[in-house]
Amino acid sequence: MVNNAWPLLEVDELRVSFPLSGGNPFSWNRPRIQAVNGVSLRIHPGETLGLVGESGSGKSTLGRAILQLEKSTGGSVRFDGRNITHGLSSDIARLRQQTAMIFQDPFSSLNPRQTIGAGIAEVLRVHHKVPPAAIAARVAELLTLVGLQPAQADKRPGALSGGQCQRAGIARALALEPRLMVADECVAALDVSIQGQIINLLMDLRERMGLAILFIAHDLAIVRRLCDRVAVMYLGRIVEEGPVEQVFRLPRHPYTAALVAAIPEINPDLPLPADPLAGEPPSPIAIPPGCAFHPRCRYARPSCRTGSTPDTRLVADHAFACVLDRNTGEADLPFE
Ligand SMILES: Nc1ncnc2c1ncn2[C@@H]1O[C@H](COP(=O)(O)OP(=O)(O)OP(=O)(O)O)[C@@H](O)[C@H]1O
Ligand code: SF4
Ligand SMILES: [Mg+2]
């Protein structure tokens, strides 16, 4: 479901860097890892934005920085129209009340010594979501919502399967009644059939609650099924962003094209390129000048190797940071 109302989340030129471990901690020019390097994005109420990219591209750091779980080193985050990065503590408290994160490892986000019902009740109590007398009923309601039995409230995480724990983690996150959820590889550790159930659950919650979701994933097939839009991240930047079908069918950045080509389900009729994505991404400590993808790009021009990053261009609501123009036929990008 896509809502064209005012964006719930507005991220502008967000940056997060980490000092490199080792070396002199007091040195002014100590090298830094540029994990998020000037990211801008929008998420509307009820919208699901997929965030994809190779390992180390900065997806988790971006998700954490949006929720203020990681300190940003530049740029801004606006939630529901309020600037959070330089905002009032009341605005940050509101963000914490109205956002939630679910993680890859369902066991790690639950307290092993606490029953799942007690964990959900704790959130309801701390955030004053319902009167104390109504907590037990709300716990049962939330468990039912995520497809668990209310009687499972008495179970500890160790007594549940991975899929059941992930559902319990989602129920705990939903106890906050979040308007935005960051799901970081939340189905990656689960069996395919359980993955499908969790994806269906997220789709249902989005419809029923107007939940906005930032869905971080490696699995492009799942992103295609769940997400309205997708953003492709490379070395801390978003290199392409747009409606999911358009980006997957008509990728305009060679990096996206290579990622999509590596997923046979996306286009089973096309033969897989021999090596769609040659080499490893460069280190985020020494990001190449010009287009950071140029060392791996077979279309790179001399101008791609120097200067600043290519400007982001827009075709309708499809954005991409590449100098190529697929309409002129200068690049044989697949899936035309
Ligand atoms: N706390 C930290 N201290 C130092 N470096 C970090 C820290 N967190 C992340 N990094 C570095 O920042 C870069 C981005 O990491 P991040 O975990 O955000 O990538 P990712 O896209 O989520 O990768 P993956 O797909 O493997 O989860 C990596 O080079 C990583 O080593
Ligand atoms: S800007 Fe140049 S190097 Fe970068 S992806 Fe486009 S063609 Fe390749
Ligand atoms: Mg990650």
Short mmCIF file of C-alpha atoms and ligand atoms in Angstrom, two decimals:
data_model
loop_
_atom_site.label_atom_id
_atom_site.label_comp_id
_atom_site.label_asym_id
_atom_site.label_seq_id
_atom_site.Cartn_x
_atom_site.Cartn_y
_atom_site.Cartn_z
CA MET A 1 0.00 0.00 0.00
CA VAL A 2 1.45 3.37 -0.92
CA ASN A 3 0.18 6.49 0.68
CA ASN A 4 0.94 9.75 -1.03
CA ALA A 5 0.57 11.80 2.14
CA TRP A 6 3.45 13.75 3.66
CA PRO A 7 6.51 11.52 4.22
CA LEU A 8 6.70 9.94 7.65
CA LEU A 9 10.47 9.69 7.38
CA GLU A 10 12.76 12.14 5.57
CA VAL A 11 16.48 11.44 5.56
CA ASP A 12 18.76 14.05 4.03
CA GLU A 13 22.46 13.68 3.27
CA LEU A 14 22.90 11.42 6.29
CA ARG A 15 26.46 10.45 7.16
CA VAL A 16 27.88 8.01 9.67
CA SER A 17 31.58 7.33 9.98
CA PHE A 18 33.54 5.27 12.47
CA PRO A 19 37.15 5.78 13.53
CA LEU A 20 39.32 2.96 12.30
CA SER A 21 40.46 0.79 15.18
CA GLY A 22 44.18 0.93 15.97
CA GLY A 23 46.47 3.90 15.35
CA ASN A 24 46.63 7.00 17.50
CA PRO A 25 43.14 7.68 18.91
CA PHE A 26 44.01 11.38 19.36
CA SER A 27 45.27 11.97 15.84
CA TRP A 28 43.12 14.52 13.95
CA ASN A 29 43.55 12.69 10.66
CA ARG A 30 42.90 9.18 11.94
CA PRO A 31 41.32 7.26 9.03
CA ARG A 32 37.57 6.76 9.27
CA ILE A 33 35.21 4.19 7.79
CA GLN A 34 32.56 6.05 5.79
CA ALA A 35 29.71 3.62 6.47
CA VAL A 36 26.90 5.96 5.38
CA ASN A 37 28.07 8.63 3.00
CA GLY A 38 25.35 11.16 2.23
CA VAL A 39 22.09 9.19 2.04
CA SER A 40 18.73 10.82 1.29
CA LEU A 41 15.45 8.90 1.26
CA ARG A 42 11.75 9.23 2.04
CA ILE A 43 9.24 6.73 3.41
CA HIS A 44 5.52 7.47 3.43
CA PRO A 45 2.96 6.03 5.86
CA GLY A 46 2.05 2.49 4.82
CA GLU A 47 4.98 2.26 2.40
CA THR A 48 7.65 -0.44 2.40
CA LEU A 49 11.07 0.59 1.16
CA GLY A 50 13.51 -2.23 0.50
CA LEU A 51 17.19 -1.54 1.13
CA VAL A 52 19.59 -3.84 -0.68
CA GLY A 53 23.31 -3.99 -1.37
CA GLU A 54 26.32 -6.15 -0.71
CA SER A 55 27.60 -6.92 2.75
CA GLY A 56 29.32 -3.88 4.29
CA SER A 57 27.50 -1.35 2.10
CA GLY A 58 26.11 0.38 5.20
CA LYS A 59 22.50 -0.86 5.32
CA SER A 60 22.39 -1.74 9.03
CA THR A 61 24.29 1.40 10.00
CA LEU A 62 21.78 3.49 8.04
CA GLY A 63 18.82 1.71 9.69
CA ARG A 64 20.32 2.22 13.12
CA ALA A 65 21.19 5.87 12.46
CA ILE A 66 17.60 6.54 11.33
CA LEU A 67 16.34 5.21 14.66
CA GLN A 68 19.06 7.20 16.49
CA LEU A 69 20.69 3.98 17.70
CA GLU A 70 23.88 5.13 15.95
CA LYS A 71 25.24 8.65 16.09
CA SER A 72 25.27 10.37 12.72
CA THR A 73 28.21 12.54 11.70
CA GLY A 74 26.26 14.72 9.25
CA GLY A 75 22.91 15.28 7.58
CA SER A 76 19.48 15.05 9.13
CA VAL A 77 16.59 12.73 9.94
CA ARG A 78 13.03 14.08 10.11
CA PHE A 79 10.32 11.89 11.59
CA ASP A 80 6.72 12.99 11.14
CA GLY A 81 7.92 16.47 10.17
CA ARG A 82 10.19 16.98 13.20
CA ASN A 83 13.96 17.21 12.92
CA ILE A 84 15.30 14.43 15.11
CA THR A 85 19.02 14.84 14.48
CA HIS A 86 19.15 18.30 16.01
CA GLY A 87 15.77 18.08 17.66
CA LEU A 88 14.28 18.41 21.09
CA SER A 89 14.58 15.47 23.45
CA SER A 90 10.78 15.23 23.36
CA ASP A 91 10.94 14.65 19.58
CA ILE A 92 13.57 11.93 20.05
CA ALA A 93 11.41 10.34 22.77
CA ARG A 94 8.48 10.41 20.33
CA LEU A 95 10.61 8.70 17.68
CA ARG A 96 11.51 5.97 20.18
CA GLN A 97 7.83 5.51 21.05
CA GLN A 98 6.71 5.28 17.44
CA THR A 99 9.46 3.22 15.83
CA ALA A 100 10.72 -0.31 16.29
CA MET A 101 13.46 -2.53 14.93
CA ILE A 102 13.40 -6.25 14.25
CA PHE A 103 16.60 -8.15 13.71
CA GLN A 104 17.97 -11.17 11.91
CA ASP A 105 18.48 -13.30 14.98
CA PRO A 106 15.10 -13.66 16.67
CA PHE A 107 16.67 -15.20 19.79
CA SER A 108 19.04 -12.30 20.45
CA SER A 109 16.26 -9.70 20.61
CA LEU A 110 14.35 -11.65 23.27
CA ASN A 111 15.36 -12.10 26.89
CA PRO A 112 16.01 -15.86 27.34
CA ARG A 113 14.96 -15.72 31.01
CA GLN A 114 11.68 -13.94 30.37
CA THR A 115 8.52 -15.54 28.98
CA ILE A 116 7.45 -13.96 25.71
CA GLY A 117 4.24 -12.76 27.35
CA ALA A 118 6.21 -11.01 30.12
CA GLY A 119 8.43 -9.37 27.47
CA ILE A 120 5.43 -7.94 25.62
CA ALA A 121 3.74 -6.92 28.91
CA GLU A 122 6.90 -5.05 29.89
CA VAL A 123 6.75 -2.92 26.74
CA LEU A 124 3.04 -2.20 27.29
CA ARG A 125 3.71 -1.21 30.91
CA VAL A 126 6.82 0.92 30.35
CA HIS A 127 5.22 2.85 27.50
CA HIS A 128 1.80 3.09 29.21
CA LYS A 129 0.09 1.63 26.17
CA VAL A 130 -2.89 0.14 28.03
CA PRO A 131 -4.14 0.30 31.64
CA PRO A 132 -2.53 -2.38 33.88
CA ALA A 133 -5.77 -4.36 34.04
CA ALA A 134 -5.88 -4.65 30.24
CA ILE A 135 -2.28 -5.83 29.74
CA ALA A 136 -2.98 -9.59 29.74
CA ALA A 137 -5.74 -9.22 27.14
CA ARG A 138 -3.52 -7.03 24.92
CA VAL A 139 -0.67 -9.58 25.15
CA ALA A 140 -3.08 -12.29 23.97
CA GLU A 141 -4.32 -10.02 21.18
CA LEU A 142 -0.79 -9.25 19.96
CA LEU A 143 0.22 -12.91 20.01
CA THR A 144 -2.88 -13.77 17.98
CA LEU A 145 -2.10 -10.96 15.55
CA VAL A 146 1.28 -12.51 14.72
CA GLY A 147 -0.14 -16.03 14.45
CA LEU A 148 0.88 -17.39 17.87
CA GLN A 149 -1.41 -18.97 20.45
CA PRO A 150 -2.19 -16.80 23.50
CA ALA A 151 -1.20 -19.84 25.62
CA GLN A 152 2.34 -19.49 24.24
CA ALA A 153 2.71 -16.33 26.35
CA ASP A 154 4.08 -18.56 29.12
CA LYS A 155 6.88 -19.96 26.99
CA ARG A 156 10.48 -18.81 27.12
CA PRO A 157 12.32 -18.22 23.79
CA GLY A 158 14.28 -21.48 24.22
CA ALA A 159 11.03 -23.46 24.03
CA LEU A 160 10.02 -21.91 20.69
CA SER A 161 11.19 -22.43 17.10
CA GLY A 162 13.10 -19.71 15.21
CA GLY A 163 9.96 -18.69 13.30
CA GLN A 164 7.91 -18.52 16.50
CA CYS A 165 10.61 -16.40 18.16
CA GLN A 166 10.61 -14.03 15.18
CA ARG A 167 6.83 -13.71 15.52
CA ALA A 168 7.23 -13.06 19.25
CA GLY A 169 9.85 -10.39 18.42
CA ILE A 170 7.42 -8.78 15.97
CA ALA A 171 4.61 -8.91 18.58
CA ARG A 172 6.93 -7.18 21.06
CA ALA A 173 7.79 -4.54 18.46
CA LEU A 174 4.07 -4.08 17.65
CA ALA A 175 3.26 -3.56 21.32
CA LEU A 176 4.68 -0.07 20.81
CA GLU A 177 2.14 0.51 18.03
CA PRO A 178 4.98 1.75 15.83
CA ARG A 179 4.39 3.86 12.77
CA LEU A 180 7.79 2.91 11.32
CA MET A 181 9.55 -0.40 11.59
CA VAL A 182 13.13 -1.11 10.53
CA ALA A 183 13.42 -4.81 9.70
CA ASP A 184 17.09 -5.75 9.38
CA GLU A 185 17.45 -9.12 7.59
CA CYS A 186 14.53 -10.26 9.73
CA VAL A 187 13.78 -13.40 7.71
CA ALA A 188 17.31 -14.30 6.58
CA ALA A 189 17.83 -16.93 9.28
CA LEU A 190 14.49 -18.67 8.77
CA ASP A 191 13.39 -21.62 6.61
CA VAL A 192 11.81 -20.65 3.31
CA SER A 193 8.26 -21.60 4.37
CA ILE A 194 8.58 -19.64 7.63
CA GLN A 195 10.06 -16.72 5.66
CA GLY A 196 6.90 -16.70 3.55
CA GLN A 197 4.70 -16.64 6.65
CA ILE A 198 6.61 -13.71 8.18
CA ILE A 199 6.49 -11.78 4.89
CA ASN A 200 2.72 -12.37 4.67
CA LEU A 201 2.42 -11.16 8.25
CA LEU A 202 4.34 -7.94 7.48
CA MET A 203 2.19 -7.35 4.38
CA ASP A 204 -0.93 -7.83 6.46
CA LEU A 205 0.27 -5.47 9.21
CA ARG A 206 1.13 -2.85 6.63
CA GLU A 207 -2.40 -3.03 5.25
CA ARG A 208 -4.13 -3.13 8.60
CA MET A 209 -2.01 -0.64 10.56
CA GLY A 210 -0.59 1.60 7.85
CA LEU A 211 2.85 0.61 9.10
CA ALA A 212 5.81 2.05 7.18
CA ILE A 213 8.70 -0.40 6.86
CA LEU A 214 12.36 -0.06 5.97
CA PHE A 215 13.08 -3.63 4.89
CA ILE A 216 16.80 -4.40 4.79
CA ALA A 217 17.55 -7.61 2.91
CA HIS A 218 19.97 -9.47 0.70
CA ASP A 219 17.20 -11.48 -0.91
CA LEU A 220 15.97 -9.50 -3.92
CA ALA A 221 13.14 -11.93 -4.64
CA ILE A 222 11.65 -11.23 -1.19
CA VAL A 223 12.17 -7.49 -1.67
CA ARG A 224 10.33 -7.68 -4.97
CA ARG A 225 7.40 -9.46 -3.34
CA LEU A 226 7.09 -7.27 -0.25
CA CYS A 227 8.32 -3.78 -1.12
CA ASP A 228 6.74 -0.86 -2.94
CA ARG A 229 10.07 0.81 -3.63
CA VAL A 230 13.67 -0.27 -3.41
CA ALA A 231 16.90 1.60 -2.69
CA VAL A 232 20.21 0.10 -3.77
CA MET A 233 23.19 0.93 -1.59
CA TYR A 234 26.84 0.79 -2.63
CA LEU A 235 29.69 1.86 -0.35
CA GLY A 236 27.52 4.04 1.85
CA ARG A 237 25.50 5.71 -0.91
CA ILE A 238 22.19 5.04 -2.57
CA VAL A 239 22.99 4.54 -6.25
CA GLU A 240 19.46 3.78 -7.45
CA GLU A 241 15.99 4.14 -5.97
CA GLY A 242 12.51 3.73 -7.37
CA PRO A 243 9.37 1.61 -7.66
CA VAL A 244 10.42 -1.99 -7.14
CA GLU A 245 9.11 -3.37 -10.45
CA GLN A 246 10.73 -0.59 -12.44
CA VAL A 247 14.10 -0.92 -10.75
CA PHE A 248 14.17 -4.69 -11.17
CA ARG A 249 12.88 -4.73 -14.74
CA LEU A 250 14.70 -1.65 -15.99
CA PRO A 251 17.73 -1.09 -13.78
CA ARG A 252 19.50 2.12 -14.72
CA HIS A 253 22.65 1.66 -12.66
CA PRO A 254 25.07 -1.12 -13.70
CA TYR A 255 25.46 -2.17 -10.05
CA THR A 256 21.72 -2.77 -9.71
CA ALA A 257 21.71 -4.57 -13.07
CA ALA A 258 24.46 -6.89 -11.81
CA LEU A 259 22.61 -7.59 -8.54
CA VAL A 260 19.37 -8.30 -10.40
CA ALA A 261 21.13 -10.48 -12.98
CA ALA A 262 22.42 -12.69 -10.18
CA ILE A 263 18.86 -13.60 -9.14
CA PRO A 264 17.47 -16.13 -11.61
CA GLU A 265 13.91 -15.89 -10.25
CA ILE A 266 13.76 -12.24 -11.27
CA ASN A 267 14.06 -13.11 -14.92
CA PRO A 268 14.25 -16.86 -15.48
CA ASP A 269 14.33 -16.49 -19.28
CA LEU A 270 17.60 -14.63 -19.33
CA PRO A 271 20.90 -16.50 -19.19
CA LEU A 272 23.00 -15.54 -16.21
CA PRO A 273 26.01 -13.42 -17.10
CA ALA A 274 29.24 -15.31 -16.45
CA ASP A 275 30.33 -12.92 -13.70
CA PRO A 276 27.71 -10.27 -13.13
CA LEU A 277 29.57 -8.56 -10.35
CA ALA A 278 33.31 -8.95 -10.65
CA GLY A 279 35.56 -8.40 -7.66
CA GLU A 280 34.99 -7.24 -4.13
CA PRO A 281 33.68 -3.79 -3.22
CA PRO A 282 36.52 -1.37 -2.41
CA SER A 283 37.19 -0.58 1.23
CA PRO A 284 34.93 2.06 2.84
CA ILE A 285 38.14 3.58 4.26
CA ALA A 286 39.39 4.55 0.79
CA ILE A 287 36.34 5.12 -1.38
CA PRO A 288 37.41 5.53 -5.04
CA PRO A 289 37.06 9.03 -6.52
CA GLY A 290 34.42 9.75 -9.14
CA CYS A 291 31.83 7.00 -9.26
CA ALA A 292 32.76 4.61 -6.43
CA PHE A 293 31.60 1.69 -8.60
CA HIS A 294 34.04 2.49 -11.43
CA PRO A 295 36.69 -0.18 -10.58
CA ARG A 296 34.03 -2.87 -11.14
CA CYS A 297 32.01 -1.22 -13.90
CA ARG A 298 32.46 -2.42 -17.47
CA TYR A 299 30.84 0.75 -18.81
CA ALA A 300 33.16 3.13 -16.91
CA ARG A 301 34.31 6.17 -18.89
CA PRO A 302 37.43 8.21 -18.11
CA SER A 303 35.22 10.86 -16.49
CA CYS A 304 33.80 8.23 -14.09
CA ARG A 305 37.25 7.73 -12.56
CA THR A 306 37.87 11.25 -11.30
CA GLY A 307 36.11 14.15 -9.66
CA SER A 308 32.97 13.93 -7.62
CA THR A 309 30.23 11.30 -7.60
CA PRO A 310 27.85 11.35 -10.57
CA ASP A 311 24.78 13.52 -10.06
CA THR A 312 21.58 11.72 -9.17
CA ARG A 313 19.21 11.85 -12.14
CA LEU A 314 15.49 11.31 -12.16
CA VAL A 315 13.22 9.64 -14.70
CA ALA A 316 9.73 10.06 -13.26
CA ASP A 317 10.17 8.77 -9.69
CA HIS A 318 13.12 6.54 -10.51
CA ALA A 319 16.45 8.00 -9.32
CA PHE A 320 19.92 6.79 -10.29
CA ALA A 321 23.49 8.04 -9.92
CA CYS A 322 25.09 7.01 -13.20
CA VAL A 323 26.14 8.91 -16.32
CA LEU A 324 24.77 6.27 -18.70
CA ASP A 325 21.57 6.80 -20.60
CA ARG A 326 19.99 3.47 -21.40
CA ASN A 327 17.57 5.03 -23.87
CA THR A 328 20.39 5.90 -26.28
CA GLY A 329 21.54 2.28 -26.34
CA GLU A 330 25.03 3.25 -25.17
CA ALA A 331 24.92 0.53 -22.54
CA ASP A 332 23.57 -2.96 -23.08
CA LEU A 333 22.04 -3.09 -19.62
CA PRO A 334 19.88 -6.21 -19.38
CA PHE A 335 16.12 -6.49 -18.93
CA GLU A 336 15.05 -3.86 -21.45
N1 LIG B 1 30.49 -0.01 15.22
C1 LIG B 1 31.28 -0.01 14.17
N2 LIG B 1 32.58 0.35 14.25
C2 LIG B 1 33.39 0.36 13.17
N3 LIG B 1 32.99 0.03 11.94
C3 LIG B 1 31.71 -0.34 11.77
C4 LIG B 1 30.78 -0.38 12.87
N4 LIG B 1 29.57 -0.78 12.39
C5 LIG B 1 29.73 -0.98 11.07
N5 LIG B 1 31.01 -0.71 10.70
C6 LIG B 1 31.55 -0.78 9.32
O1 LIG B 1 30.69 0.02 8.51
C7 LIG B 1 30.52 -0.58 7.23
C8 LIG B 1 29.04 -0.81 7.00
O2 LIG B 1 28.59 -1.83 7.87
P1 LIG B 1 27.08 -2.32 7.95
O3 LIG B 1 27.00 -3.35 9.02
O4 LIG B 1 26.20 -1.14 8.08
O5 LIG B 1 26.86 -2.98 6.52
P2 LIG B 1 25.66 -3.88 5.99
O6 LIG B 1 25.31 -3.36 4.64
O7 LIG B 1 24.57 -3.92 7.01
O8 LIG B 1 26.32 -5.30 5.84
P3 LIG B 1 25.64 -6.77 6.00
O9 LIG B 1 24.85 -6.97 4.73
O10 LIG B 1 26.81 -7.68 6.10
O11 LIG B 1 24.79 -6.76 7.22
C9 LIG B 1 31.35 -1.85 7.24
O12 LIG B 1 32.60 -1.57 6.67
C10 LIG B 1 31.49 -2.17 8.71
O13 LIG B 1 32.68 -2.88 8.95
S1 SF4 B 2 28.83 6.44 -13.48
FE1 SF4 B 2 30.32 5.44 -14.82
S2 SF4 B 2 31.44 3.95 -13.49
FE2 SF4 B 2 29.59 4.62 -12.39
S3 SF4 B 2 28.11 3.04 -12.83
FE3 SF4 B 2 27.78 4.68 -14.35
S4 SF4 B 2 29.07 4.11 -16.10
FE4 SF4 B 2 29.73 2.84 -14.37
MG MG B 3 23.67 -5.45 8.10
#
